[in-house]
PDB file of C-alpha atoms and ligand atoms in Angstrom:
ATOM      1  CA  UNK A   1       4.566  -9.645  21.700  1.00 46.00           C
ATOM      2  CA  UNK A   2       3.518  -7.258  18.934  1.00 51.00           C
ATOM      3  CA  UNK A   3       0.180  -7.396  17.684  1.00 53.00           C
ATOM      4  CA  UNK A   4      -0.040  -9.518  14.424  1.00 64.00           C
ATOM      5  CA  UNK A   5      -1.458  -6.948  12.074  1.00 68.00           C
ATOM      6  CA  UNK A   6      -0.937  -8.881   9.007  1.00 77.00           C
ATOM      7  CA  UNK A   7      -4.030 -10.161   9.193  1.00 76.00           C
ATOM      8  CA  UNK A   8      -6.096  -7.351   9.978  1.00 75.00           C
ATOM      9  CA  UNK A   9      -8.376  -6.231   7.370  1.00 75.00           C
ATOM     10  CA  UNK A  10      -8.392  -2.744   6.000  1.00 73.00           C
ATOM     11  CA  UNK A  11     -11.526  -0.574   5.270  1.00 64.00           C
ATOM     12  CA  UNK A  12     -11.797   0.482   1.568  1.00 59.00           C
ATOM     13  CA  UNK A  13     -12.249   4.242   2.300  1.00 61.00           C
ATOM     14  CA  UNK A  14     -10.032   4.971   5.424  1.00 71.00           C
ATOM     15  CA  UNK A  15      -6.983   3.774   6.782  1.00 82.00           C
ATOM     16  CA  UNK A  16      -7.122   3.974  11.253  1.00 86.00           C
ATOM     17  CA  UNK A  17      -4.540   5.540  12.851  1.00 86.00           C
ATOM     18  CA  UNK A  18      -3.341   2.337  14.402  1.00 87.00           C
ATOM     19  CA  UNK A  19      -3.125   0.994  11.089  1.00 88.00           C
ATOM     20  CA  UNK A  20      -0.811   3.902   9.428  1.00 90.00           C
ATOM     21  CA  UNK A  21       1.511   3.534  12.352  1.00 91.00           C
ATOM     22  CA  UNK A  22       1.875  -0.271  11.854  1.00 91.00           C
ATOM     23  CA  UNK A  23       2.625   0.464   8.439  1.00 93.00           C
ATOM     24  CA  UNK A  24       5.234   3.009   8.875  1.00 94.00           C
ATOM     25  CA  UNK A  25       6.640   1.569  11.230  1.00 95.00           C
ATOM     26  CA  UNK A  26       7.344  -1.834   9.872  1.00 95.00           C
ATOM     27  CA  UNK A  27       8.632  -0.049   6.701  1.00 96.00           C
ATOM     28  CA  UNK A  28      10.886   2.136   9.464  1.00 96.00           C
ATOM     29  CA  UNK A  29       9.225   5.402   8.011  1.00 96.00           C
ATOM     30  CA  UNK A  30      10.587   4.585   4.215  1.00 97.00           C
ATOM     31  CA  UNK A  31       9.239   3.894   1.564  1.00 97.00           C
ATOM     32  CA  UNK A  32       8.910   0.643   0.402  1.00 97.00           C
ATOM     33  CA  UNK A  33       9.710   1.241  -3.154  1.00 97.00           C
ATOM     34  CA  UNK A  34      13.056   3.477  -2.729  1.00 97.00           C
ATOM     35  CA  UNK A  35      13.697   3.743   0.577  1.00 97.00           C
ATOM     36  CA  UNK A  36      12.989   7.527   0.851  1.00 96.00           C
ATOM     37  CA  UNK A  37      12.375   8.465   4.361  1.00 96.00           C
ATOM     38  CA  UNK A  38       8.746   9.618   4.497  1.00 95.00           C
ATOM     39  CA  UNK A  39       6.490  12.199   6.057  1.00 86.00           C
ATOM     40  CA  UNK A  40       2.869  12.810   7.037  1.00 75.00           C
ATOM     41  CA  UNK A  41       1.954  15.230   4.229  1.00 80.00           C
ATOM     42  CA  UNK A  42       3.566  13.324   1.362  1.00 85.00           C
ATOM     43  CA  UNK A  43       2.958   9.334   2.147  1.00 93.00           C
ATOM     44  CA  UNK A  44       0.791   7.306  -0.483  1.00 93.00           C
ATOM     45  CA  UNK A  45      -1.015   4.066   0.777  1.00 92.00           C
ATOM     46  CA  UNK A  46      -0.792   1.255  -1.091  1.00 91.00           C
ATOM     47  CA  UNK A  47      -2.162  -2.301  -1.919  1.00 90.00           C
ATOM     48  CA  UNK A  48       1.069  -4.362  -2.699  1.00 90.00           C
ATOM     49  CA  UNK A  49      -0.688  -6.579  -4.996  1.00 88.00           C
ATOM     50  CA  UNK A  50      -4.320  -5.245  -5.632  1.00 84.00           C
ATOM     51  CA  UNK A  51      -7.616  -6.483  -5.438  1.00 82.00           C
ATOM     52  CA  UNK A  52      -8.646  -6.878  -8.643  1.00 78.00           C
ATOM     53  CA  UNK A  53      -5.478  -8.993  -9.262  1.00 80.00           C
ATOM     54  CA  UNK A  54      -6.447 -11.481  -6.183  1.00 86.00           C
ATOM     55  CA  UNK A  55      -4.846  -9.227  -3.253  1.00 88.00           C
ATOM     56  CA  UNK A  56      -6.277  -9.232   0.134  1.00 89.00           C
ATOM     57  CA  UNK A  57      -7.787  -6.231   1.270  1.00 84.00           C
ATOM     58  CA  UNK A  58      -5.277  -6.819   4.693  1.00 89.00           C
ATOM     59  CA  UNK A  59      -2.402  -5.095   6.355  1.00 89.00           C
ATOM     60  CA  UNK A  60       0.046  -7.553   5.716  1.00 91.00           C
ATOM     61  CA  UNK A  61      -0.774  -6.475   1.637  1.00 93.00           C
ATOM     62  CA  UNK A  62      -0.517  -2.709   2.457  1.00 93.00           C
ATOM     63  CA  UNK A  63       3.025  -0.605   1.692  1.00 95.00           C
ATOM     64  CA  UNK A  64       3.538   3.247   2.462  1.00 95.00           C
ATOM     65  CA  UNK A  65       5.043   4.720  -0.795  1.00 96.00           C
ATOM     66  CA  UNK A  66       6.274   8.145  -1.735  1.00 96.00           C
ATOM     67  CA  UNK A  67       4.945  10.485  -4.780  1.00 95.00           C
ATOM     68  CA  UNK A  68       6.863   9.081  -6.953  1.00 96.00           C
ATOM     69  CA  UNK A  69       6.825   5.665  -6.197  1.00 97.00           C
ATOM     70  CA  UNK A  70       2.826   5.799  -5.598  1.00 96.00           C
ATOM     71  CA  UNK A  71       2.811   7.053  -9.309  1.00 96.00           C
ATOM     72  CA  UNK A  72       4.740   4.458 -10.775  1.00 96.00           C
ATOM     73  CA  UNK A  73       3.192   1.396  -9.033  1.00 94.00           C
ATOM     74  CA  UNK A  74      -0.703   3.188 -10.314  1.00 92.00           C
ATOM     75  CA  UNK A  75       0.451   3.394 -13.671  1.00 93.00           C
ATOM     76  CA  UNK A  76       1.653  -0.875 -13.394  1.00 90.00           C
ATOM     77  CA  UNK A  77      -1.614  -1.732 -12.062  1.00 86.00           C
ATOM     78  CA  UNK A  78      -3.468   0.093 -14.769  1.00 88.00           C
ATOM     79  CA  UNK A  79      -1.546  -1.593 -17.185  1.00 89.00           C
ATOM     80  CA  UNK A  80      -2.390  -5.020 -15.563  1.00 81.00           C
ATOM     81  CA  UNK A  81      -5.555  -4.163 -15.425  1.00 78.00           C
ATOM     82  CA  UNK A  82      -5.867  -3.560 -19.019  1.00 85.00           C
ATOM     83  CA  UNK A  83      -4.003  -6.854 -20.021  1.00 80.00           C
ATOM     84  CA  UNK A  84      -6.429  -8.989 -17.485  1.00 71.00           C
ATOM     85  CA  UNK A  85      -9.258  -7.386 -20.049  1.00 70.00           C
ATOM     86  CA  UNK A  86      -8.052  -8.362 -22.853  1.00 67.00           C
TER      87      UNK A  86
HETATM   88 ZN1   ZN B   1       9.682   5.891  -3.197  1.00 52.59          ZN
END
């Protein structure tokens, strides 16, 4: 049985090692925006649905996204940010 990670909660500063490799590997080293195959030097972590908006700070909420893809999904949660302070 693999370990249930989905559950696990993540530390706001760091990410462990076991928890990049869970990650990765449930995404089968893509990324979860594009399916780009990703590497070490170049892969963004992500909350899927972020805190502010009611996320959990958990594994099961995390996604490993490329450049590009990190860039777009920081520029949608700004923009929900700014219409939850309206
Ligand atoms: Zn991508």
């Amino acid at each position: 049985m693999p370990v249930q990670f989905d559950d696990v909660p993540i530390g706001d500063a760091y990410l462990t090692h076991e928890a990049v490799r869970a990650v990765l590997g449930r995404q089968d080293n893509r990324c979860a925006g594009c399916g780009a195959p990703l590497d070490a030097v170049s892969t963004y972590f992500d909350l899927r649905r972020p805190v502010i908006c009611g996320g959990p700070h958990t594994l099961g909420n995390l996604m490993a996204l490329c450049p590009s893809c990190h860039q777009n999904h920081m520029h949608r949660i700004r923009e929900i940010f700014a219409d939850h302070r309206r």
